[in-house]
Amino acid sequence: MKNVTLGNTGIQVRELGFGAMYLPRASVEESDNMIVRALDLGINYFDTASAYSDSEEKLGRILSKRDRDFIITSRSISYKMGLDAFKKDFDQSLCRLGLDMIDFYGFHAVNQPDELKKVMEGPLDFLKELKEKGKIKHISITGHNVVTMIDALKTGEFEMCMFPFNVIEREPLDGLVETAAVLGVATSIMKPMAGGVIDSKALALRFFFNYKAGVITPGMSSIQELEQNFDIFEKRELLSARELKSLEDEVAVLGKEFCRRCSYCMPCPNGIMIPFVHMIHMKCFEKEMDDSVSYTLKLGQQMKPALEKCDECGKCFEKCPYNLSTPKRVKELLELLNSMAS
Ligand code: SF4
Ligand code: SF4
């Protein structure tokens, strides 16, 4: 598999990284097996975050017992709650991973200019201190907003940035990828399959072989998925014009306003499983009706009592990096479900 260089750090890793966001879905045994298999295949870049439930802990079970022949990245969103919360989160990450040093550590979901301001006001100095003490090697930043990411890189403080990039979200090609390359900032791609909404997974990954995008880190949730992804990166077949067109046709129905199932909006104070609301809404309203829709509607009926509790508080909207209007979709779904019952 091709190696990529992580910006000015000079570190080389495999082009396919292990996204650990979905490890919480796997049992401890499945997770152990998956991580060992990834290492056996030569994958040497692991990406996690303190917000990903027990993902750090599961990685730590295996990685803490290995020689340091891998790169680990983690990050925290708690700078949004203040410096003390951020410091505490770092200590906990280190403890959960069972390591004495994290290669890249940084700021999670820096989407708005005021969030970047918060990062620069104190949490950044804390990470610089950690770097001097050898607790982290490099400082990183992640975010969904191209403009905020470019502003962050221009401060010269970050050695890696991570952002969503896929066949649907190509905005990073309008300046962000280039800015990172010019400044020698490493790039790592999150949501290469748009949060799992693309059915043609192989085509969605092969899309990247036409770009210099850095390390690609799809979330892995089974050995089978890991091996399939590995195989695609080993073969590294460029997309033909016909394949690209078929991929573009497939995603055209999704538009830009679709849920990436990242769960940043959770928890809902009224117990609504928001990513499921969007999944069911998409099936019923945005994709072509097929046999699976009747099953989806059954799921919708089961969720109805929860949906009726939505009081449009807007908390989910404030936290969604894609500004998706969940209350509106809850309402539409309820109307559909009610019309079917009458
Ligand atoms: S608007 Fe509705 S779905 Fe969103 S957080 Fe509030 S109650 Fe939950
Ligand atoms: S509604 Fe927004 S924040 Fe919530 S899971 Fe979907 S994309 Fe993520």
JSON list of N, CA, C and O in Angstrom, two decimals, residues 179-233:
[
{"chain": "A", "resi": 179, "resn": "THR", "atom": "N", "xyz": [-3.96, 24.94, 0.88]},
{"chain": "A", "resi": 179, "resn": "THR", "atom": "CA", "xyz": [-3.35, 25.71, 1.98]},
{"chain": "A", "resi": 179, "resn": "THR", "atom": "C", "xyz": [-2.52, 24.78, 2.87]},
{"chain": "A", "resi": 179, "resn": "THR", "atom": "O", "xyz": [-1.40, 25.10, 3.27]},
{"chain": "A", "resi": 180, "resn": "ALA", "atom": "N", "xyz": [-3.10, 23.61, 3.17]},
{"chain": "A", "resi": 180, "resn": "ALA", "atom": "CA", "xyz": [-2.38, 22.65, 4.02]},
{"chain": "A", "resi": 180, "resn": "ALA", "atom": "C", "xyz": [-1.07, 22.23, 3.34]},
{"chain": "A", "resi": 180, "resn": "ALA", "atom": "O", "xyz": [-0.02, 22.18, 3.99]},
{"chain": "A", "resi": 181, "resn": "ALA", "atom": "N", "xyz": [-1.15, 21.96, 2.03]},
{"chain": "A", "resi": 181, "resn": "ALA", "atom": "CA", "xyz": [0.06, 21.52, 1.31]},
{"chain": "A", "resi": 181, "resn": "ALA", "atom": "C", "xyz": [1.12, 22.62, 1.32]},
{"chain": "A", "resi": 181, "resn": "ALA", "atom": "O", "xyz": [2.30, 22.36, 1.59]},
{"chain": "A", "resi": 182, "resn": "VAL", "atom": "N", "xyz": [0.70, 23.85, 1.07]},
{"chain": "A", "resi": 182, "resn": "VAL", "atom": "CA", "xyz": [1.65, 24.97, 1.02]},
{"chain": "A", "resi": 182, "resn": "VAL", "atom": "C", "xyz": [2.31, 25.19, 2.39]},
{"chain": "A", "resi": 182, "resn": "VAL", "atom": "O", "xyz": [3.51, 25.43, 2.50]},
{"chain": "A", "resi": 183, "resn": "LEU", "atom": "N", "xyz": [1.51, 25.06, 3.46]},
{"chain": "A", "resi": 183, "resn": "LEU", "atom": "CA", "xyz": [2.04, 25.32, 4.81]},
{"chain": "A", "resi": 183, "resn": "LEU", "atom": "C", "xyz": [2.69, 24.09, 5.44]},
{"chain": "A", "resi": 183, "resn": "LEU", "atom": "O", "xyz": [3.18, 24.16, 6.56]},
{"chain": "A", "resi": 184, "resn": "GLY", "atom": "N", "xyz": [2.64, 22.97, 4.74]},
{"chain": "A", "resi": 184, "resn": "GLY", "atom": "CA", "xyz": [3.26, 21.74, 5.28]},
{"chain": "A", "resi": 184, "resn": "GLY", "atom": "C", "xyz": [2.48, 21.15, 6.44]},
{"chain": "A", "resi": 184, "resn": "GLY", "atom": "O", "xyz": [3.04, 20.51, 7.33]},
{"chain": "A", "resi": 185, "resn": "VAL", "atom": "N", "xyz": [1.15, 21.35, 6.42]},
{"chain": "A", "resi": 185, "resn": "VAL", "atom": "CA", "xyz": [0.30, 20.78, 7.48]},
{"chain": "A", "resi": 185, "resn": "VAL", "atom": "C", "xyz": [-0.22, 19.42, 6.98]},
{"chain": "A", "resi": 185, "resn": "VAL", "atom": "O", "xyz": [-0.73, 19.31, 5.86]},
{"chain": "A", "resi": 186, "resn": "ALA", "atom": "N", "xyz": [-0.09, 18.41, 7.83]},
{"chain": "A", "resi": 186, "resn": "ALA", "atom": "CA", "xyz": [-0.59, 17.08, 7.46]},
{"chain": "A", "resi": 186, "resn": "ALA", "atom": "C", "xyz": [-2.11, 17.11, 7.34]},
{"chain": "A", "resi": 186, "resn": "ALA", "atom": "O", "xyz": [-2.76, 17.88, 8.05]},
{"chain": "A", "resi": 187, "resn": "THR", "atom": "N", "xyz": [-2.66, 16.27, 6.46]},
{"chain": "A", "resi": 187, "resn": "THR", "atom": "CA", "xyz": [-4.12, 16.21, 6.33]},
{"chain": "A", "resi": 187, "resn": "THR", "atom": "C", "xyz": [-4.60, 14.78, 6.52]},
{"chain": "A", "resi": 187, "resn": "THR", "atom": "O", "xyz": [-3.95, 13.82, 6.10]},
{"chain": "A", "resi": 188, "resn": "SER", "atom": "N", "xyz": [-5.74, 14.72, 7.17]},
{"chain": "A", "resi": 188, "resn": "SER", "atom": "CA", "xyz": [-6.37, 13.42, 7.42]},
{"chain": "A", "resi": 188, "resn": "SER", "atom": "C", "xyz": [-7.84, 13.58, 7.09]},
{"chain": "A", "resi": 188, "resn": "SER", "atom": "O", "xyz": [-8.46, 14.59, 7.44]},
{"chain": "A", "resi": 189, "resn": "ILE", "atom": "N", "xyz": [-8.38, 12.60, 6.40]},
{"chain": "A", "resi": 189, "resn": "ILE", "atom": "CA", "xyz": [-9.76, 12.74, 5.90]},
{"chain": "A", "resi": 189, "resn": "ILE", "atom": "C", "xyz": [-10.74, 11.95, 6.75]},
{"chain": "A", "resi": 189, "resn": "ILE", "atom": "O", "xyz": [-10.61, 10.75, 6.93]},
{"chain": "A", "resi": 190, "resn": "MET", "atom": "N", "xyz": [-11.73, 12.66, 7.29]},
{"chain": "A", "resi": 190, "resn": "MET", "atom": "CA", "xyz": [-12.80, 11.98, 8.01]},
{"chain": "A", "resi": 190, "resn": "MET", "atom": "C", "xyz": [-14.01, 11.85, 7.08]},
{"chain": "A", "resi": 190, "resn": "MET", "atom": "O", "xyz": [-14.12, 12.55, 6.07]},
{"chain": "A", "resi": 191, "resn": "LYS", "atom": "N", "xyz": [-14.87, 10.94, 7.40]},
{"chain": "A", "resi": 191, "resn": "LYS", "atom": "CA", "xyz": [-16.10, 10.70, 6.64]},
{"chain": "A", "resi": 191, "resn": "LYS", "atom": "C", "xyz": [-15.85, 10.50, 5.14]},
{"chain": "A", "resi": 191, "resn": "LYS", "atom": "O", "xyz": [-16.51, 11.11, 4.28]},
{"chain": "A", "resi": 192, "resn": "PRO", "atom": "N", "xyz": [-14.87, 9.67, 4.78]},
{"chain": "A", "resi": 192, "resn": "PRO", "atom": "CA", "xyz": [-14.61, 9.46, 3.35]},
{"chain": "A", "resi": 192, "resn": "PRO", "atom": "C", "xyz": [-15.80, 8.84, 2.63]},
{"chain": "A", "resi": 192, "resn": "PRO", "atom": "O", "xyz": [-15.92, 8.96, 1.42]},
{"chain": "A", "resi": 193, "resn": "MET", "atom": "N", "xyz": [-16.68, 8.17, 3.41]},
{"chain": "A", "resi": 193, "resn": "MET", "atom": "CA", "xyz": [-17.88, 7.60, 2.78]},
{"chain": "A", "resi": 193, "resn": "MET", "atom": "C", "xyz": [-19.12, 8.37, 3.22]},
{"chain": "A", "resi": 193, "resn": "MET", "atom": "O", "xyz": [-20.21, 7.81, 3.32]},
{"chain": "A", "resi": 194, "resn": "ALA", "atom": "N", "xyz": [-18.90, 9.65, 3.53]},
{"chain": "A", "resi": 194, "resn": "ALA", "atom": "CA", "xyz": [-20.00, 10.56, 3.88]},
{"chain": "A", "resi": 194, "resn": "ALA", "atom": "C", "xyz": [-20.86, 10.03, 5.03]},
{"chain": "A", "resi": 194, "resn": "ALA", "atom": "O", "xyz": [-22.09, 10.10, 4.98]},
{"chain": "A", "resi": 195, "resn": "GLY", "atom": "N", "xyz": [-20.18, 9.47, 6.03]},
{"chain": "A", "resi": 195, "resn": "GLY", "atom": "CA", "xyz": [-20.92, 9.00, 7.21]},
{"chain": "A", "resi": 195, "resn": "GLY", "atom": "C", "xyz": [-21.72, 7.73, 6.95]},
{"chain": "A", "resi": 195, "resn": "GLY", "atom": "O", "xyz": [-22.63, 7.42, 7.69]},
{"chain": "A", "resi": 196, "resn": "GLY", "atom": "N", "xyz": [-21.36, 7.01, 5.88]},
{"chain": "A", "resi": 196, "resn": "GLY", "atom": "CA", "xyz": [-22.00, 5.71, 5.64]},
{"chain": "A", "resi": 196, "resn": "GLY", "atom": "C", "xyz": [-23.25, 5.78, 4.77]},
{"chain": "A", "resi": 196, "resn": "GLY", "atom": "O", "xyz": [-23.96, 4.79, 4.64]},
{"chain": "A", "resi": 197, "resn": "VAL", "atom": "N", "xyz": [-23.52, 6.94, 4.17]},
{"chain": "A", "resi": 197, "resn": "VAL", "atom": "CA", "xyz": [-24.76, 7.03, 3.37]},
{"chain": "A", "resi": 197, "resn": "VAL", "atom": "C", "xyz": [-24.55, 6.60, 1.91]},
{"chain": "A", "resi": 197, "resn": "VAL", "atom": "O", "xyz": [-25.51, 6.52, 1.16]},
{"chain": "A", "resi": 198, "resn": "ILE", "atom": "N", "xyz": [-23.29, 6.35, 1.53]},
{"chain": "A", "resi": 198, "resn": "ILE", "atom": "CA", "xyz": [-23.04, 5.94, 0.14]},
{"chain": "A", "resi": 198, "resn": "ILE", "atom": "C", "xyz": [-23.04, 4.41, 0.07]},
{"chain": "A", "resi": 198, "resn": "ILE", "atom": "O", "xyz": [-22.31, 3.75, 0.82]},
{"chain": "A", "resi": 199, "resn": "ASP", "atom": "N", "xyz": [-23.85, 3.86, -0.79]},
{"chain": "A", "resi": 199, "resn": "ASP", "atom": "CA", "xyz": [-23.93, 2.39, -0.89]},
{"chain": "A", "resi": 199, "resn": "ASP", "atom": "C", "xyz": [-22.70, 1.82, -1.61]},
{"chain": "A", "resi": 199, "resn": "ASP", "atom": "O", "xyz": [-22.21, 0.76, -1.25]},
{"chain": "A", "resi": 200, "resn": "SER", "atom": "N", "xyz": [-22.21, 2.53, -2.63]},
{"chain": "A", "resi": 200, "resn": "SER", "atom": "CA", "xyz": [-21.06, 2.00, -3.40]},
{"chain": "A", "resi": 200, "resn": "SER", "atom": "C", "xyz": [-19.76, 2.35, -2.68]},
{"chain": "A", "resi": 200, "resn": "SER", "atom": "O", "xyz": [-19.03, 3.28, -3.07]},
{"chain": "A", "resi": 201, "resn": "LYS", "atom": "N", "xyz": [-19.47, 1.58, -1.65]},
{"chain": "A", "resi": 201, "resn": "LYS", "atom": "CA", "xyz": [-18.35, 1.93, -0.75]},
{"chain": "A", "resi": 201, "resn": "LYS", "atom": "C", "xyz": [-17.00, 1.88, -1.47]},
{"chain": "A", "resi": 201, "resn": "LYS", "atom": "O", "xyz": [-16.14, 2.72, -1.26]},
{"chain": "A", "resi": 202, "resn": "ALA", "atom": "N", "xyz": [-16.82, 0.86, -2.32]},
{"chain": "A", "resi": 202, "resn": "ALA", "atom": "CA", "xyz": [-15.53, 0.74, -3.00]},
{"chain": "A", "resi": 202, "resn": "ALA", "atom": "C", "xyz": [-15.29, 1.95, -3.90]},
{"chain": "A", "resi": 202, "resn": "ALA", "atom": "O", "xyz": [-14.19, 2.53, -3.91]},
{"chain": "A", "resi": 203, "resn": "LEU", "atom": "N", "xyz": [-16.31, 2.36, -4.63]},
{"chain": "A", "resi": 203, "resn": "LEU", "atom": "CA", "xyz": [-16.14, 3.53, -5.51]},
{"chain": "A", "resi": 203, "resn": "LEU", "atom": "C", "xyz": [-15.86, 4.78, -4.67]},
{"chain": "A", "resi": 203, "resn": "LEU", "atom": "O", "xyz": [-15.04, 5.62, -5.04]},
{"chain": "A", "resi": 204, "resn": "ALA", "atom": "N", "xyz": [-16.56, 4.88, -3.53]},
{"chain": "A", "resi": 204, "resn": "ALA", "atom": "CA", "xyz": [-16.38, 6.07, -2.67]},
{"chain": "A", "resi": 204, "resn": "ALA", "atom": "C", "xyz": [-14.94, 6.17, -2.18]},
{"chain": "A", "resi": 204, "resn": "ALA", "atom": "O", "xyz": [-14.40, 7.27, -2.06]},
{"chain": "A", "resi": 205, "resn": "LEU", "atom": "N", "xyz": [-14.31, 5.04, -1.91]},
{"chain": "A", "resi": 205, "resn": "LEU", "atom": "CA", "xyz": [-12.91, 5.07, -1.46]},
{"chain": "A", "resi": 205, "resn": "LEU", "atom": "C", "xyz": [-11.95, 5.29, -2.62]},
{"chain": "A", "resi": 205, "resn": "LEU", "atom": "O", "xyz": [-10.97, 6.03, -2.51]},
{"chain": "A", "resi": 206, "resn": "ARG", "atom": "N", "xyz": [-12.26, 4.66, -3.74]},
{"chain": "A", "resi": 206, "resn": "ARG", "atom": "CA", "xyz": [-11.36, 4.82, -4.89]},
{"chain": "A", "resi": 206, "resn": "ARG", "atom": "C", "xyz": [-11.38, 6.26, -5.43]},
{"chain": "A", "resi": 206, "resn": "ARG", "atom": "O", "xyz": [-10.44, 6.69, -6.09]},
{"chain": "A", "resi": 207, "resn": "PHE", "atom": "N", "xyz": [-12.43, 6.99, -5.10]},
{"chain": "A", "resi": 207, "resn": "PHE", "atom": "CA", "xyz": [-12.53, 8.42, -5.46]},
{"chain": "A", "resi": 207, "resn": "PHE", "atom": "C", "xyz": [-11.27, 9.18, -5.02]},
{"chain": "A", "resi": 207, "resn": "PHE", "atom": "O", "xyz": [-10.80, 10.09, -5.70]},
{"chain": "A", "resi": 208, "resn": "PHE", "atom": "N", "xyz": [-10.68, 8.78, -3.88]},
{"chain": "A", "resi": 208, "resn": "PHE", "atom": "CA", "xyz": [-9.54, 9.53, -3.33]},
{"chain": "A", "resi": 208, "resn": "PHE", "atom": "C", "xyz": [-8.24, 9.32, -4.10]},
{"chain": "A", "resi": 208, "resn": "PHE", "atom": "O", "xyz": [-7.30, 10.09, -3.94]},
{"chain": "A", "resi": 209, "resn": "PHE", "atom": "N", "xyz": [-8.19, 8.26, -4.91]},
{"chain": "A", "resi": 209, "resn": "PHE", "atom": "CA", "xyz": [-6.92, 7.97, -5.58]},
{"chain": "A", "resi": 209, "resn": "PHE", "atom": "C", "xyz": [-6.59, 9.01, -6.66]},
{"chain": "A", "resi": 209, "resn": "PHE", "atom": "O", "xyz": [-5.50, 9.01, -7.20]},
{"chain": "A", "resi": 210, "resn": "ASN", "atom": "N", "xyz": [-7.53, 9.87, -6.96]},
{"chain": "A", "resi": 210, "resn": "ASN", "atom": "CA", "xyz": [-7.26, 10.95, -7.92]},
{"chain": "A", "resi": 210, "resn": "ASN", "atom": "C", "xyz": [-6.73, 12.20, -7.23]},
{"chain": "A", "resi": 210, "resn": "ASN", "atom": "O", "xyz": [-6.48, 13.21, -7.88]},
{"chain": "A", "resi": 211, "resn": "TYR", "atom": "N", "xyz": [-6.64, 12.17, -5.87]},
{"chain": "A", "resi": 211, "resn": "TYR", "atom": "CA", "xyz": [-6.25, 13.38, -5.14]},
{"chain": "A", "resi": 211, "resn": "TYR", "atom": "C", "xyz": [-5.09, 13.11, -4.20]},
{"chain": "A", "resi": 211, "resn": "TYR", "atom": "O", "xyz": [-4.90, 11.97, -3.76]},
{"chain": "A", "resi": 212, "resn": "LYS", "atom": "N", "xyz": [-4.36, 14.17, -3.83]},
{"chain": "A", "resi": 212, "resn": "LYS", "atom": "CA", "xyz": [-3.37, 14.06, -2.77]},
{"chain": "A", "resi": 212, "resn": "LYS", "atom": "C", "xyz": [-4.07, 14.56, -1.51]},
{"chain": "A", "resi": 212, "resn": "LYS", "atom": "O", "xyz": [-4.01, 15.74, -1.16]},
{"chain": "A", "resi": 213, "resn": "ALA", "atom": "N", "xyz": [-4.75, 13.65, -0.83]},
{"chain": "A", "resi": 213, "resn": "ALA", "atom": "CA", "xyz": [-5.62, 14.08, 0.28]},
{"chain": "A", "resi": 213, "resn": "ALA", "atom": "C", "xyz": [-5.06, 13.75, 1.65]},
{"chain": "A", "resi": 213, "resn": "ALA", "atom": "O", "xyz": [-5.62, 14.13, 2.66]},
{"chain": "A", "resi": 214, "resn": "GLY", "atom": "N", "xyz": [-3.95, 13.02, 1.71]},
{"chain": "A", "resi": 214, "resn": "GLY", "atom": "CA", "xyz": [-3.39, 12.66, 3.01]},
{"chain": "A", "resi": 214, "resn": "GLY", "atom": "C", "xyz": [-3.83, 11.26, 3.42]},
{"chain": "A", "resi": 214, "resn": "GLY", "atom": "O", "xyz": [-4.07, 10.40, 2.58]},
{"chain": "A", "resi": 215, "resn": "VAL", "atom": "N", "xyz": [-3.95, 11.05, 4.73]},
{"chain": "A", "resi": 215, "resn": "VAL", "atom": "CA", "xyz": [-4.33, 9.72, 5.20]},
{"chain": "A", "resi": 215, "resn": "VAL", "atom": "C", "xyz": [-5.85, 9.64, 5.29]},
{"chain": "A", "resi": 215, "resn": "VAL", "atom": "O", "xyz": [-6.51, 10.56, 5.78]},
{"chain": "A", "resi": 216, "resn": "ILE", "atom": "N", "xyz": [-6.41, 8.56, 4.75]},
{"chain": "A", "resi": 216, "resn": "ILE", "atom": "CA", "xyz": [-7.87, 8.41, 4.67]},
{"chain": "A", "resi": 216, "resn": "ILE", "atom": "C", "xyz": [-8.30, 7.49, 5.81]},
{"chain": "A", "resi": 216, "resn": "ILE", "atom": "O", "xyz": [-7.80, 6.37, 5.92]},
{"chain": "A", "resi": 217, "resn": "THR", "atom": "N", "xyz": [-9.23, 7.96, 6.64]},
{"chain": "A", "resi": 217, "resn": "THR", "atom": "CA", "xyz": [-9.55, 7.18, 7.85]},
{"chain": "A", "resi": 217, "resn": "THR", "atom": "C", "xyz": [-11.04, 6.82, 7.94]},
{"chain": "A", "resi": 217, "resn": "THR", "atom": "O", "xyz": [-11.78, 7.42, 8.74]},
{"chain": "A", "resi": 218, "resn": "PRO", "atom": "N", "xyz": [-11.48, 5.85, 7.15]},
{"chain": "A", "resi": 218, "resn": "PRO", "atom": "CA", "xyz": [-12.88, 5.43, 7.29]},
{"chain": "A", "resi": 218, "resn": "PRO", "atom": "C", "xyz": [-13.10, 4.76, 8.65]},
{"chain": "A", "resi": 218, "resn": "PRO", "atom": "O", "xyz": [-12.21, 4.07, 9.14]},
{"chain": "A", "resi": 219, "resn": "GLY", "atom": "N", "xyz": [-14.27, 4.97, 9.23]},
{"chain": "A", "resi": 219, "resn": "GLY", "atom": "CA", "xyz": [-14.61, 4.28, 10.48]},
{"chain": "A", "resi": 219, "resn": "GLY", "atom": "C", "xyz": [-14.79, 2.81, 10.18]},
{"chain": "A", "resi": 219, "resn": "GLY", "atom": "O", "xyz": [-15.45, 2.44, 9.22]},
{"chain": "A", "resi": 220, "resn": "MET", "atom": "N", "xyz": [-14.16, 1.95, 10.99]},
{"chain": "A", "resi": 220, "resn": "MET", "atom": "CA", "xyz": [-14.22, 0.49, 10.73]},
{"chain": "A", "resi": 220, "resn": "MET", "atom": "C", "xyz": [-15.05, -0.16, 11.83]},
{"chain": "A", "resi": 220, "resn": "MET", "atom": "O", "xyz": [-14.86, 0.15, 13.01]},
{"chain": "A", "resi": 221, "resn": "SER", "atom": "N", "xyz": [-15.95, -1.06, 11.44]},
{"chain": "A", "resi": 221, "resn": "SER", "atom": "CA", "xyz": [-16.71, -1.72, 12.50]},
{"chain": "A", "resi": 221, "resn": "SER", "atom": "C", "xyz": [-16.70, -3.24, 12.43]},
{"chain": "A", "resi": 221, "resn": "SER", "atom": "O", "xyz": [-17.35, -3.90, 13.21]},
{"chain": "A", "resi": 222, "resn": "SER", "atom": "N", "xyz": [-15.94, -3.82, 11.48]},
{"chain": "A", "resi": 222, "resn": "SER", "atom": "CA", "xyz": [-15.80, -5.28, 11.45]},
{"chain": "A", "resi": 222, "resn": "SER", "atom": "C", "xyz": [-14.51, -5.64, 10.70]},
{"chain": "A", "resi": 222, "resn": "SER", "atom": "O", "xyz": [-13.99, -4.84, 9.93]},
{"chain": "A", "resi": 223, "resn": "ILE", "atom": "N", "xyz": [-14.04, -6.86, 10.95]},
{"chain": "A", "resi": 223, "resn": "ILE", "atom": "CA", "xyz": [-12.83, -7.32, 10.25]},
{"chain": "A", "resi": 223, "resn": "ILE", "atom": "C", "xyz": [-13.09, -7.37, 8.75]},
{"chain": "A", "resi": 223, "resn": "ILE", "atom": "O", "xyz": [-12.24, -7.00, 7.94]},
{"chain": "A", "resi": 224, "resn": "GLN", "atom": "N", "xyz": [-14.30, -7.80, 8.40]},
{"chain": "A", "resi": 224, "resn": "GLN", "atom": "CA", "xyz": [-14.64, -7.91, 6.97]},
{"chain": "A", "resi": 224, "resn": "GLN", "atom": "C", "xyz": [-14.50, -6.54, 6.28]},
{"chain": "A", "resi": 224, "resn": "GLN", "atom": "O", "xyz": [-13.90, -6.42, 5.21]},
{"chain": "A", "resi": 225, "resn": "GLU", "atom": "N", "xyz": [-15.03, -5.54, 6.95]},
{"chain": "A", "resi": 225, "resn": "GLU", "atom": "CA", "xyz": [-14.97, -4.17, 6.39]},
{"chain": "A", "resi": 225, "resn": "GLU", "atom": "C", "xyz": [-13.51, -3.70, 6.29]},
{"chain": "A", "resi": 225, "resn": "GLU", "atom": "O", "xyz": [-13.09, -3.11, 5.30]},
{"chain": "A", "resi": 226, "resn": "LEU", "atom": "N", "xyz": [-12.75, -3.98, 7.35]},
{"chain": "A", "resi": 226, "resn": "LEU", "atom": "CA", "xyz": [-11.34, -3.62, 7.37]},
{"chain": "A", "resi": 226, "resn": "LEU", "atom": "C", "xyz": [-10.60, -4.26, 6.19]},
{"chain": "A", "resi": 226, "resn": "LEU", "atom": "O", "xyz": [-9.85, -3.60, 5.47]},
{"chain": "A", "resi": 227, "resn": "GLU", "atom": "N", "xyz": [-10.84, -5.55, 5.98]},
{"chain": "A", "resi": 227, "resn": "GLU", "atom": "CA", "xyz": [-10.13, -6.26, 4.91]},
{"chain": "A", "resi": 227, "resn": "GLU", "atom": "C", "xyz": [-10.56, -5.77, 3.53]},
{"chain": "A", "resi": 227, "resn": "GLU", "atom": "O", "xyz": [-9.75, -5.64, 2.62]},
{"chain": "A", "resi": 228, "resn": "GLN", "atom": "N", "xyz": [-11.86, -5.47, 3.41]},
{"chain": "A", "resi": 228, "resn": "GLN", "atom": "CA", "xyz": [-12.34, -4.94, 2.12]},
{"chain": "A", "resi": 228, "resn": "GLN", "atom": "C", "xyz": [-11.67, -3.59, 1.83]},
{"chain": "A", "resi": 228, "resn": "GLN", "atom": "O", "xyz": [-11.19, -3.34, 0.73]},
{"chain": "A", "resi": 229, "resn": "ASN", "atom": "N", "xyz": [-11.62, -2.73, 2.84]},
{"chain": "A", "resi": 229, "resn": "ASN", "atom": "CA", "xyz": [-10.98, -1.42, 2.65]},
{"chain": "A", "resi": 229, "resn": "ASN", "atom": "C", "xyz": [-9.50, -1.58, 2.31]},
{"chain": "A", "resi": 229, "resn": "ASN", "atom": "O", "xyz": [-8.97, -0.90, 1.43]},
{"chain": "A", "resi": 230, "resn": "PHE", "atom": "N", "xyz": [-8.85, -2.49, 3.03]},
{"chain": "A", "resi": 230, "resn": "PHE", "atom": "CA", "xyz": [-7.42, -2.74, 2.80]},
{"chain": "A", "resi": 230, "resn": "PHE", "atom": "C", "xyz": [-7.18, -3.17, 1.35]},
{"chain": "A", "resi": 230, "resn": "PHE", "atom": "O", "xyz": [-6.28, -2.65, 0.68]},
{"chain": "A", "resi": 231, "resn": "ASP", "atom": "N", "xyz": [-8.02, -4.07, 0.89]},
{"chain": "A", "resi": 231, "resn": "ASP", "atom": "CA", "xyz": [-7.88, -4.60, -0.47]},
{"chain": "A", "resi": 231, "resn": "ASP", "atom": "C", "xyz": [-8.00, -3.46, -1.51]},
{"chain": "A", "resi": 231, "resn": "ASP", "atom": "O", "xyz": [-7.24, -3.40, -2.47]},
{"chain": "A", "resi": 232, "resn": "ILE", "atom": "N", "xyz": [-8.94, -2.57, -1.26]},
{"chain": "A", "resi": 232, "resn": "ILE", "atom": "CA", "xyz": [-9.15, -1.44, -2.19]},
{"chain": "A", "resi": 232, "resn": "ILE", "atom": "C", "xyz": [-7.90, -0.55, -2.25]},
{"chain": "A", "resi": 232, "resn": "ILE", "atom": "O", "xyz": [-7.45, -0.14, -3.32]},
{"chain": "A", "resi": 233, "resn": "PHE", "atom": "N", "xyz": [-7.30, -0.32, -1.08]},
{"chain": "A", "resi": 233, "resn": "PHE", "atom": "CA", "xyz": [-6.11, 0.54, -1.04]},
{"chain": "A", "resi": 233, "resn": "PHE", "atom": "C", "xyz": [-4.87, -0.18, -1.57]},
{"chain": "A", "resi": 233, "resn": "PHE", "atom": "O", "xyz": [-3.95, 0.46, -2.07]}
]
